mmCIF file of N, CA and C in Angstrom:
data_model
loop_
_atom_site.group_PDB
_atom_site.id
_atom_site.type_symbol
_atom_site.label_atom_id
_atom_site.label_comp_id
_atom_site.label_asym_id
_atom_site.label_seq_id
_atom_site.Cartn_x
_atom_site.Cartn_y
_atom_site.Cartn_z
ATOM 1 N N MET A 1 10.249 96.663 -62.808
ATOM 2 C CA MET A 1 9.575 95.707 -61.810
ATOM 3 C C MET A 1 8.135 95.692 -62.384
ATOM 4 N N THR A 2 7.768 94.397 -62.219
ATOM 5 C CA THR A 2 6.432 93.788 -62.556
ATOM 6 C C THR A 2 5.509 94.573 -61.491
ATOM 7 N N GLU A 3 4.049 94.265 -62.166
ATOM 8 C CA GLU A 3 3.124 94.768 -61.064
ATOM 9 C C GLU A 3 3.167 93.841 -59.973
ATOM 10 N N THR A 4 3.381 92.757 -60.116
ATOM 11 C CA THR A 4 3.288 91.732 -58.921
ATOM 12 C C THR A 4 4.269 92.069 -57.960
ATOM 13 N N ALA A 5 5.633 92.477 -58.200
ATOM 14 C CA ALA A 5 6.705 92.815 -57.456
ATOM 15 C C ALA A 5 6.163 94.083 -56.795
ATOM 16 N N ALA A 6 5.799 95.021 -57.579
ATOM 17 C CA ALA A 6 5.206 96.100 -57.041
ATOM 18 C C ALA A 6 4.266 96.489 -55.910
ATOM 19 N N ALA A 7 3.324 95.240 -56.205
ATOM 20 C CA ALA A 7 2.123 95.185 -55.432
ATOM 21 C C ALA A 7 2.738 94.379 -53.974
ATOM 22 N N GLU A 8 3.588 93.587 -54.163
ATOM 23 C CA GLU A 8 4.334 92.717 -52.997
ATOM 24 C C GLU A 8 5.095 93.911 -52.040
ATOM 25 N N GLY A 9 5.842 94.458 -52.685
ATOM 26 C CA GLY A 9 6.601 95.513 -52.139
ATOM 27 C C GLY A 9 5.789 96.596 -51.266
ATOM 28 N N SER A 10 4.697 96.939 -52.042
ATOM 29 C CA SER A 10 3.672 97.980 -51.214
ATOM 30 C C SER A 10 3.022 97.274 -49.842
ATOM 31 N N ALA A 11 2.634 96.067 -50.043
ATOM 32 C CA ALA A 11 1.902 95.246 -49.213
ATOM 33 C C ALA A 11 3.191 95.049 -48.134
ATOM 34 N N SER A 12 4.371 94.759 -48.352
ATOM 35 C CA SER A 12 5.480 94.913 -47.251
ATOM 36 C C SER A 12 5.351 95.978 -46.526
ATOM 37 N N GLN A 13 5.750 97.011 -47.197
ATOM 38 C CA GLN A 13 5.671 98.166 -46.666
ATOM 39 C C GLN A 13 4.425 98.848 -45.662
ATOM 40 N N LEU A 14 3.507 98.445 -46.358
ATOM 41 C CA LEU A 14 2.236 98.538 -45.518
ATOM 42 C C LEU A 14 2.097 97.872 -43.984
ATOM 43 N N ALA A 15 2.441 96.727 -44.164
ATOM 44 C CA ALA A 15 2.593 95.697 -43.054
ATOM 45 C C ALA A 15 3.561 96.519 -42.244
ATOM 46 N N SER A 16 4.734 96.618 -42.652
ATOM 47 C CA SER A 16 5.785 97.149 -41.693
ATOM 48 C C SER A 16 5.258 98.584 -40.922
ATOM 49 N N TYR A 17 4.788 99.399 -41.807
ATOM 50 C CA TYR A 17 4.087 100.602 -41.431
ATOM 51 C C TYR A 17 3.066 100.573 -40.143
ATOM 52 N N LEU A 18 2.266 99.427 -40.433
ATOM 53 C CA LEU A 18 1.240 99.166 -39.477
ATOM 54 C C LEU A 18 1.720 98.734 -38.159
ATOM 55 N N LEU A 19 2.597 97.524 -38.418
ATOM 56 C CA LEU A 19 3.399 97.024 -37.428
ATOM 57 C C LEU A 19 4.171 98.166 -36.368
ATOM 58 N N ASP A 20 4.897 99.045 -37.084
ATOM 59 C CA ASP A 20 5.597 99.878 -36.371
ATOM 60 C C ASP A 20 4.869 100.973 -35.641
ATOM 61 N N LYS A 21 3.508 101.395 -36.014
ATOM 62 C CA LYS A 21 2.754 102.337 -35.615
ATOM 63 C C LYS A 21 1.918 101.260 -34.349
ATOM 64 N N GLY A 22 1.857 100.170 -34.660
ATOM 65 C CA GLY A 22 1.232 99.454 -33.282
ATOM 66 C C GLY A 22 2.297 99.414 -32.209
ATOM 67 N N LEU A 23 3.667 99.187 -32.552
ATOM 68 C CA LEU A 23 4.719 99.103 -31.392
ATOM 69 C C LEU A 23 4.841 100.503 -30.986
ATOM 70 N N THR A 24 4.929 101.432 -31.832
ATOM 71 C CA THR A 24 5.449 102.707 -31.309
ATOM 72 C C THR A 24 4.139 103.726 -30.945
ATOM 73 N N GLY A 25 3.186 103.397 -31.133
ATOM 74 C CA GLY A 25 1.802 104.050 -31.048
ATOM 75 C C GLY A 25 1.288 105.230 -31.927
ATOM 76 N N LEU A 26 0.222 105.438 -32.146
ATOM 77 C CA LEU A 26 -0.348 106.043 -33.284
ATOM 78 C C LEU A 26 -1.560 107.008 -32.662
ATOM 79 N N GLY A 27 -1.468 108.071 -32.770
ATOM 80 C CA GLY A 27 -2.522 108.979 -32.372
ATOM 81 C C GLY A 27 -2.653 108.924 -30.751
ATOM 82 N N PRO A 28 -3.775 108.606 -30.365
ATOM 83 C CA PRO A 28 -4.240 108.561 -28.905
ATOM 84 C C PRO A 28 -3.699 107.198 -28.330
ATOM 85 N N LEU A 29 -3.348 106.198 -29.145
ATOM 86 C CA LEU A 29 -2.753 104.942 -28.698
ATOM 87 C C LEU A 29 -1.379 104.945 -28.254
ATOM 88 N N SER A 30 -1.035 104.630 -27.011
ATOM 89 C CA SER A 30 0.207 104.605 -26.689
ATOM 90 C C SER A 30 1.028 103.293 -27.133
ATOM 91 N N SER A 31 2.227 103.433 -26.964
ATOM 92 C CA SER A 31 3.314 102.148 -27.531
ATOM 93 C C SER A 31 2.893 101.215 -26.807
ATOM 94 N N ALA A 32 3.261 100.001 -27.496
ATOM 95 C CA ALA A 32 3.156 98.681 -27.044
ATOM 96 C C ALA A 32 3.787 98.384 -25.663
ATOM 97 N N ALA A 33 5.105 99.056 -25.452
ATOM 98 C CA ALA A 33 5.800 98.876 -24.158
ATOM 99 C C ALA A 33 4.969 99.730 -23.131
ATOM 100 N N SER A 34 4.438 100.910 -23.451
ATOM 101 C CA SER A 34 3.767 101.546 -22.615
ATOM 102 C C SER A 34 2.563 100.907 -21.988
ATOM 103 N N LEU A 35 1.997 100.313 -23.086
ATOM 104 C CA LEU A 35 0.567 99.326 -22.313
ATOM 105 C C LEU A 35 0.966 98.482 -21.541
ATOM 106 N N ALA A 36 2.063 97.514 -21.829
ATOM 107 C CA ALA A 36 2.833 96.374 -21.174
ATOM 108 C C ALA A 36 2.856 97.134 -19.917
ATOM 109 N N ASN A 37 3.611 98.114 -19.689
ATOM 110 C CA ASN A 37 4.350 98.655 -18.404
ATOM 111 C C ASN A 37 2.941 99.055 -17.548
ATOM 112 N N LYS A 38 1.856 99.487 -17.976
ATOM 113 C CA LYS A 38 0.616 99.656 -17.166
ATOM 114 C C LYS A 38 0.270 98.376 -16.523
ATOM 115 N N TYR A 39 0.196 97.177 -17.244
ATOM 116 C CA TYR A 39 -0.058 95.937 -16.608
ATOM 117 C C TYR A 39 0.972 95.442 -15.801
ATOM 118 N N LEU A 40 2.024 95.750 -15.864
ATOM 119 C CA LEU A 40 3.189 95.394 -15.260
ATOM 120 C C LEU A 40 3.240 96.085 -13.953
ATOM 121 N N GLY A 41 3.014 97.448 -13.775
ATOM 122 C CA GLY A 41 2.873 98.195 -12.686
ATOM 123 C C GLY A 41 1.661 97.777 -11.885
ATOM 124 N N ASP A 42 0.468 97.039 -12.156
ATOM 125 C CA ASP A 42 -0.426 96.745 -11.643
ATOM 126 C C ASP A 42 -0.558 95.716 -10.768
ATOM 127 N N GLU A 43 -0.771 95.803 -9.170
ATOM 128 C CA GLU A 43 -0.242 94.747 -8.402
ATOM 129 C C GLU A 43 -1.593 93.945 -8.197
ATOM 130 N N ARG A 44 -2.629 93.966 -8.977
ATOM 131 C CA ARG A 44 -3.950 93.169 -8.798
ATOM 132 C C ARG A 44 -3.606 91.729 -9.731
ATOM 133 N N TYR A 45 -2.566 91.895 -10.572
ATOM 134 C CA TYR A 45 -2.550 90.600 -11.015
ATOM 135 C C TYR A 45 -1.136 89.773 -10.473
ATOM 136 N N GLY A 46 -1.370 88.291 -10.293
ATOM 137 C CA GLY A 46 -0.572 87.605 -9.436
ATOM 138 C C GLY A 46 0.622 87.211 -10.235
ATOM 139 N N ASP A 47 0.478 87.279 -11.776
ATOM 140 C CA ASP A 47 1.709 86.935 -12.314
ATOM 141 C C ASP A 47 1.465 87.321 -13.863
ATOM 142 N N ASP A 48 2.518 87.066 -14.731
ATOM 143 C CA ASP A 48 2.307 87.634 -16.000
ATOM 144 C C ASP A 48 1.300 86.929 -16.993
ATOM 145 N N ASP A 49 1.062 85.886 -16.496
ATOM 146 C CA ASP A 49 -0.332 85.099 -17.343
ATOM 147 C C ASP A 49 -1.451 85.921 -17.056
ATOM 148 N N ALA A 50 -1.704 86.228 -15.842
ATOM 149 C CA ALA A 50 -2.901 87.053 -15.480
ATOM 150 C C ALA A 50 -3.058 88.387 -16.097
ATOM 151 N N ARG A 51 -1.867 89.052 -16.237
ATOM 152 C CA ARG A 51 -1.599 90.309 -16.712
ATOM 153 C C ARG A 51 -1.879 90.150 -18.371
ATOM 154 N N VAL A 52 -1.544 89.314 -18.985
ATOM 155 C CA VAL A 52 -1.686 88.978 -20.292
ATOM 156 C C VAL A 52 -3.140 88.626 -20.853
ATOM 157 N N ALA A 53 -3.723 87.738 -19.740
ATOM 158 C CA ALA A 53 -5.151 87.477 -19.993
ATOM 159 C C ALA A 53 -6.088 88.744 -20.057
ATOM 160 N N ALA A 54 -5.657 89.557 -19.054
ATOM 161 C CA ALA A 54 -6.449 90.893 -18.670
ATOM 162 C C ALA A 54 -6.340 91.922 -20.145
ATOM 163 N N LEU A 55 -4.999 91.962 -20.361
ATOM 164 C CA LEU A 55 -4.657 92.758 -21.600
ATOM 165 C C LEU A 55 -5.667 92.288 -22.880
ATOM 166 N N ILE A 56 -5.629 90.981 -23.173
ATOM 167 C CA ILE A 56 -6.090 90.494 -24.421
ATOM 168 C C ILE A 56 -7.685 90.703 -24.101
ATOM 169 N N ARG A 57 -8.302 90.577 -22.989
ATOM 170 C CA ARG A 57 -9.803 90.776 -22.768
ATOM 171 C C ARG A 57 -10.084 92.233 -23.267
ATOM 172 N N TRP A 58 -9.289 93.369 -22.637
ATOM 173 C CA TRP A 58 -9.593 94.660 -22.990
ATOM 174 C C TRP A 58 -9.298 94.845 -24.433
ATOM 175 N N GLU A 59 -8.213 94.485 -24.953
ATOM 176 C CA GLU A 59 -7.686 94.808 -26.358
ATOM 177 C C GLU A 59 -8.870 94.252 -27.188
ATOM 178 N N ILE A 60 -9.170 93.132 -27.033
ATOM 179 C CA ILE A 60 -10.184 92.313 -28.008
ATOM 180 C C ILE A 60 -11.498 93.243 -28.202
ATOM 181 N N ALA A 61 -12.111 93.823 -26.720
ATOM 182 C CA ALA A 61 -13.249 94.620 -26.743
ATOM 183 C C ALA A 61 -12.751 96.004 -27.523
ATOM 184 N N LYS A 62 -11.667 96.468 -27.387
ATOM 185 C CA LYS A 62 -11.155 97.846 -28.318
ATOM 186 C C LYS A 62 -11.544 97.111 -30.096
ATOM 187 N N ASN A 63 -10.972 96.300 -30.261
ATOM 188 C CA ASN A 63 -10.679 95.735 -31.592
ATOM 189 C C ASN A 63 -12.406 95.619 -31.996
ATOM 190 N N PHE A 64 -12.844 95.052 -31.411
ATOM 191 C CA PHE A 64 -14.474 95.002 -31.615
ATOM 192 C C PHE A 64 -15.190 96.210 -31.766
ATOM 193 N N SER A 65 -14.668 97.150 -30.765
ATOM 194 C CA SER A 65 -15.592 98.637 -30.952
ATOM 195 C C SER A 65 -15.174 99.115 -32.206
ATOM 196 N N THR A 66 -13.883 99.100 -32.466
ATOM 197 C CA THR A 66 -13.389 99.767 -33.733
ATOM 198 C C THR A 66 -14.091 99.219 -34.974
ATOM 199 N N GLY A 67 -14.263 97.771 -35.218
ATOM 200 C CA GLY A 67 -14.868 97.161 -36.348
ATOM 201 C C GLY A 67 -16.474 97.695 -36.282
ATOM 202 N N PHE A 68 -16.970 97.687 -35.103
ATOM 203 C CA PHE A 68 -18.285 98.053 -34.973
ATOM 204 C C PHE A 68 -18.546 99.427 -35.889
ATOM 205 N N LEU A 69 -17.718 100.641 -35.217
ATOM 206 C CA LEU A 69 -17.794 101.781 -35.396
ATOM 207 C C LEU A 69 -17.329 102.124 -36.867
ATOM 208 N N THR A 70 -16.376 101.333 -37.529
ATOM 209 C CA THR A 70 -16.213 101.763 -38.897
ATOM 210 C C THR A 70 -17.312 101.114 -39.791
ATOM 211 N N GLY A 71 -18.175 100.119 -39.369
ATOM 212 C CA GLY A 71 -19.331 99.706 -40.008
ATOM 213 C C GLY A 71 -20.495 100.292 -39.984
ATOM 214 N N LEU A 72 -20.455 101.504 -39.181
ATOM 215 C CA LEU A 72 -21.721 102.163 -38.899
ATOM 216 C C LEU A 72 -22.481 102.929 -40.419
ATOM 217 N N GLY A 73 -21.521 103.037 -41.069
ATOM 218 C CA GLY A 73 -21.865 103.833 -42.163
ATOM 219 C C GLY A 73 -22.619 103.026 -43.463
ATOM 220 N N GLY A 74 -22.716 101.648 -42.967
ATOM 221 C CA GLY A 74 -23.397 100.890 -44.185
ATOM 222 C C GLY A 74 -22.782 100.743 -45.306
ATOM 223 N N PHE A 75 -23.572 100.493 -46.351
ATOM 224 C CA PHE A 75 -23.183 99.805 -47.816
ATOM 225 C C PHE A 75 -22.514 101.109 -48.437
ATOM 226 N N VAL A 76 -22.789 102.403 -48.133
ATOM 227 C CA VAL A 76 -22.461 103.530 -48.641
ATOM 228 C C VAL A 76 -21.122 103.666 -48.445
ATOM 229 N N THR A 77 -20.452 103.373 -47.065
ATOM 230 C CA THR A 77 -19.220 103.823 -46.752
ATOM 231 C C THR A 77 -18.295 102.587 -46.751
ATOM 232 N N LEU A 78 -18.773 101.646 -47.394
ATOM 233 C CA LEU A 78 -17.891 100.113 -47.151
ATOM 234 C C LEU A 78 -16.635 100.245 -48.102
ATOM 235 N N PRO A 79 -16.667 100.945 -49.106
ATOM 236 C CA PRO A 79 -15.035 100.976 -49.908
ATOM 237 C C PRO A 79 -14.163 101.654 -48.955
ATOM 238 N N VAL A 80 -14.251 102.446 -47.840
ATOM 239 C CA VAL A 80 -13.622 103.275 -47.264
ATOM 240 C C VAL A 80 -13.628 102.405 -45.826
ATOM 241 N N ALA A 81 -14.514 102.103 -45.204
ATOM 242 C CA ALA A 81 -14.770 101.511 -44.193
ATOM 243 C C ALA A 81 -13.787 100.162 -43.960
ATOM 244 N N VAL A 82 -13.983 99.358 -45.072
ATOM 245 C CA VAL A 82 -13.325 97.978 -45.152
ATOM 246 C C VAL A 82 -11.876 98.169 -44.767
ATOM 247 N N PRO A 83 -11.037 98.987 -45.634
ATOM 248 C CA PRO A 83 -9.719 99.247 -45.496
ATOM 249 C C PRO A 83 -9.327 99.781 -44.266
ATOM 250 N N SER A 84 -10.198 100.711 -43.849
ATOM 251 C CA SER A 84 -9.805 101.231 -42.408
ATOM 252 C C SER A 84 -9.915 100.491 -41.593
ATOM 253 N N ALA A 85 -11.029 99.596 -41.287
ATOM 254 C CA ALA A 85 -10.975 98.701 -40.209
ATOM 255 C C ALA A 85 -9.964 97.539 -40.243
ATOM 256 N N ILE A 86 -9.606 97.230 -41.408
ATOM 257 C CA ILE A 86 -8.437 96.143 -41.482
ATOM 258 C C ILE A 86 -7.072 96.818 -40.881
ATOM 259 N N ALA A 87 -6.759 98.124 -41.332
ATOM 260 C CA ALA A 87 -5.615 98.831 -40.887
ATOM 261 C C ALA A 87 -5.806 99.009 -39.314
ATOM 262 N N ALA A 88 -6.916 99.402 -38.997
ATOM 263 C CA ALA A 88 -7.225 99.801 -37.489
ATOM 264 C C ALA A 88 -6.877 98.324 -36.550
ATOM 265 N N SER A 89 -7.520 97.319 -37.091
ATOM 266 C CA SER A 89 -7.411 96.081 -36.373
ATOM 267 C C SER A 89 -5.976 95.657 -36.363
ATOM 268 N N TRP A 90 -5.145 95.848 -37.378
ATOM 269 C CA TRP A 90 -3.740 95.450 -37.388
ATOM 270 C C TRP A 90 -2.923 96.181 -36.423
ATOM 271 N N VAL A 91 -3.121 97.451 -36.490
ATOM 272 C CA VAL A 91 -2.503 98.182 -35.640
ATOM 273 C C VAL A 91 -2.753 97.959 -34.079
ATOM 274 N N LEU A 92 -4.112 97.615 -33.680
ATOM 275 C CA LEU A 92 -4.279 97.154 -32.394
ATOM 276 C C LEU A 92 -3.967 96.048 -32.004
ATOM 277 N N GLN A 93 -3.959 94.891 -33.043
ATOM 278 C CA GLN A 93 -3.170 93.770 -32.698
ATOM 279 C C GLN A 93 -1.966 93.791 -32.766
ATOM 280 N N ALA A 94 -1.093 94.386 -33.643
ATOM 281 C CA ALA A 94 0.257 94.667 -33.605
ATOM 282 C C ALA A 94 0.676 95.201 -31.936
ATOM 283 N N ARG A 95 -0.064 96.069 -31.389
ATOM 284 C CA ARG A 95 0.110 96.701 -30.136
ATOM 285 C C ARG A 95 -0.060 95.670 -29.170
ATOM 286 N N MET A 96 -0.822 94.965 -29.104
ATOM 287 C CA MET A 96 -1.426 93.745 -28.297
ATOM 288 C C MET A 96 -0.257 92.921 -28.203
ATOM 289 N N ALA A 97 0.163 92.419 -29.433
ATOM 290 C CA ALA A 97 1.227 91.182 -29.469
ATOM 291 C C ALA A 97 2.344 92.056 -28.944
ATOM 292 N N GLY A 98 2.657 93.315 -29.330
ATOM 293 C CA GLY A 98 3.873 93.783 -28.763
ATOM 294 C C GLY A 98 3.894 93.804 -27.076
ATOM 295 N N ALA A 99 2.721 94.334 -26.510
ATOM 296 C CA ALA A 99 2.637 94.483 -25.329
ATOM 297 C C ALA A 99 2.702 92.858 -24.537
ATOM 298 N N ILE A 100 2.257 91.925 -25.181
ATOM 299 C CA ILE A 100 2.403 90.754 -24.619
ATOM 300 C C ILE A 100 3.936 90.297 -24.602
ATOM 301 N N ALA A 101 4.452 90.516 -25.851
ATOM 302 C CA ALA A 101 6.130 90.442 -25.902
ATOM 303 C C ALA A 101 6.690 90.675 -25.112
ATOM 304 N N HIS A 102 6.576 92.279 -24.645
ATOM 305 C CA HIS A 102 7.296 92.967 -23.430
ATOM 306 C C HIS A 102 6.677 92.439 -22.178
ATOM 307 N N ILE A 103 5.857 91.989 -21.896
ATOM 308 C CA ILE A 103 5.397 91.658 -20.467
ATOM 309 C C ILE A 103 6.248 90.370 -20.380
ATOM 310 N N TYR A 104 6.451 89.555 -21.413
ATOM 311 C CA TYR A 104 7.409 88.314 -21.125
ATOM 312 C C TYR A 104 8.575 88.368 -21.127
ATOM 313 N N GLY A 105 9.241 89.997 -21.325
ATOM 314 C CA GLY A 105 10.615 90.096 -21.487
ATOM 315 C C GLY A 105 11.034 90.182 -22.662
ATOM 316 N N HIS A 106 10.578 90.263 -23.797
ATOM 317 C CA HIS A 106 11.266 90.374 -25.058
ATOM 318 C C HIS A 106 11.377 91.950 -25.457
ATOM 319 N N ASP A 107 12.474 91.952 -26.309
ATOM 320 C CA ASP A 107 12.912 93.304 -26.700
ATOM 321 C C ASP A 107 12.219 93.707 -27.969
ATOM 322 N N LEU A 108 11.357 94.762 -27.959
ATOM 323 C CA LEU A 108 10.492 95.075 -29.265
ATOM 324 C C LEU A 108 11.309 95.571 -30.496
ATOM 325 N N ALA A 109 12.435 95.951 -29.955
ATOM 326 C CA ALA A 109 13.342 96.445 -30.998
ATOM 327 C C ALA A 109 14.151 95.523 -31.736
ATOM 328 N N SER A 110 14.096 94.288 -31.232
ATOM 329 C CA SER A 110 14.664 93.036 -31.939
ATOM 330 C C SER A 110 13.971 92.741 -33.444
ATOM 331 N N ASP A 111 14.924 92.631 -34.267
ATOM 332 C CA ASP A 111 14.048 92.265 -35.735
ATOM 333 C C ASP A 111 13.417 90.975 -35.474
ATOM 334 N N ARG A 112 14.072 89.917 -34.675
ATOM 335 C CA ARG A 112 13.468 88.515 -34.445
ATOM 336 C C ARG A 112 11.870 88.970 -33.860
ATOM 337 N N VAL A 113 11.742 89.637 -32.794
ATOM 338 C CA VAL A 113 10.665 89.966 -32.076
ATOM 339 C C VAL A 113 9.626 90.367 -33.014
ATOM 340 N N ARG A 114 9.892 91.191 -33.899
ATOM 341 C CA ARG A 114 9.038 92.351 -34.934
ATOM 342 C C ARG A 114 8.698 91.122 -35.915
ATOM 343 N N THR A 115 9.508 90.255 -36.276
ATOM 344 C CA THR A 115 9.197 89.325 -37.225
ATOM 345 C C THR A 115 7.972 88.300 -36.644
ATOM 346 N N LYS A 116 8.305 87.935 -35.590
ATOM 347 C CA LYS A 116 7.118 87.211 -34.927
ATOM 348 C C LYS A 116 5.725 87.769 -34.843
ATOM 349 N N ILE A 117 5.916 89.039 -34.465
ATOM 350 C CA ILE A 117 4.516 89.636 -34.056
ATOM 351 C C ILE A 117 3.849 89.893 -35.521
ATOM 352 N N LEU A 118 4.670 90.115 -36.364
ATOM 353 C CA LEU A 118 4.250 90.287 -37.872
ATOM 354 C C LEU A 118 3.670 88.857 -38.497
ATOM 355 N N LEU A 119 4.464 87.999 -38.153
ATOM 356 C CA LEU A 119 3.975 86.481 -38.466
ATOM 357 C C LEU A 119 2.647 86.380 -37.918
ATOM 358 N N SER A 120 2.273 86.597 -36.729
ATOM 359 C CA SER A 120 1.348 86.321 -35.622
ATOM 360 C C SER A 120 0.022 87.231 -36.423
ATOM 361 N N LEU A 121 0.415 88.227 -36.852
ATOM 362 C CA LEU A 121 -0.782 88.963 -37.570
ATOM 363 C C LEU A 121 -1.168 88.551 -38.820
ATOM 364 N N ALA A 122 -0.153 87.971 -39.488
ATOM 365 C CA ALA A 122 -0.488 87.279 -40.861
ATOM 366 C C ALA A 122 -1.218 86.010 -40.719
ATOM 367 N N GLY A 123 -1.274 85.349 -39.366
ATOM 368 C CA GLY A 123 -2.110 84.173 -39.287
ATOM 369 C C GLY A 123 -1.724 82.799 -40.297
ATOM 370 N N ASP A 124 -2.912 82.372 -40.698
ATOM 371 C CA ASP A 124 -2.899 81.193 -41.265
ATOM 372 C C ASP A 124 -1.989 81.147 -42.507
ATOM 373 N N VAL A 125 -2.000 82.341 -43.425
ATOM 374 C CA VAL A 125 -1.144 82.751 -44.435
ATOM 375 C C VAL A 125 0.256 82.401 -44.075
ATOM 376 N N ALA A 126 0.598 83.142 -42.809
ATOM 377 C CA ALA A 126 1.982 83.086 -42.392
ATOM 378 C C ALA A 126 2.422 81.578 -42.242
ATOM 379 N N ARG A 127 1.584 81.023 -41.693
ATOM 380 C CA ARG A 127 1.998 79.393 -41.108
ATOM 381 C C ARG A 127 2.051 78.585 -42.423
ATOM 382 N N ASP A 128 1.179 78.893 -43.482
ATOM 383 C CA ASP A 128 0.994 77.986 -44.671
ATOM 384 C C ASP A 128 2.479 78.525 -45.426
ATOM 385 N N ALA A 129 2.937 79.725 -45.557
ATOM 386 C CA ALA A 129 4.043 79.942 -46.139
ATOM 387 C C ALA A 129 5.543 79.294 -45.424
ATOM 388 N N MET A 130 5.317 79.342 -44.166
ATOM 389 C CA MET A 130 6.524 78.741 -43.223
ATOM 390 C C MET A 130 6.434 77.225 -43.713
ATOM 391 N N ARG A 131 5.272 76.559 -43.465
ATOM 392 C CA ARG A 131 5.429 75.076 -44.046
ATOM 393 C C ARG A 131 5.949 74.806 -45.383
ATOM 394 N N ASP A 132 5.635 75.749 -46.139
ATOM 395 C CA ASP A 132 6.277 75.307 -47.494
ATOM 396 C C ASP A 132 7.629 75.535 -47.628
ATOM 397 N N LEU A 133 7.982 76.522 -46.624
ATOM 398 C CA LEU A 133 9.492 76.791 -46.536
ATOM 399 C C LEU A 133 10.178 75.408 -45.985
#
């Protein structure tokens, strides 16, 4: 196996791991479905769009806080802080995307839904790759 193939395999495994932890929960973070059910059970929201808007506002604040906290060590901790911040961000974003999908009635165990969540995390890179296909 070439180094490039090994690196791609490792990156794929890491992305799948982070996606799985975002959807099923990690440490103090509940699963995406559990997060979604909190919003679905809250009668303050008139519809699913209002639930999703509130969820996004709260999850963005968490994601910002995580990035801020991992950056507190400054230049000395940079080699550890950057990968940690990226991994934490992916887990939080996967959880948020999964919760949004669950609110709108999608099955989080579905390979199709999981792939779309993963593509949403990849952003422009995924868009460009899909365009090339």
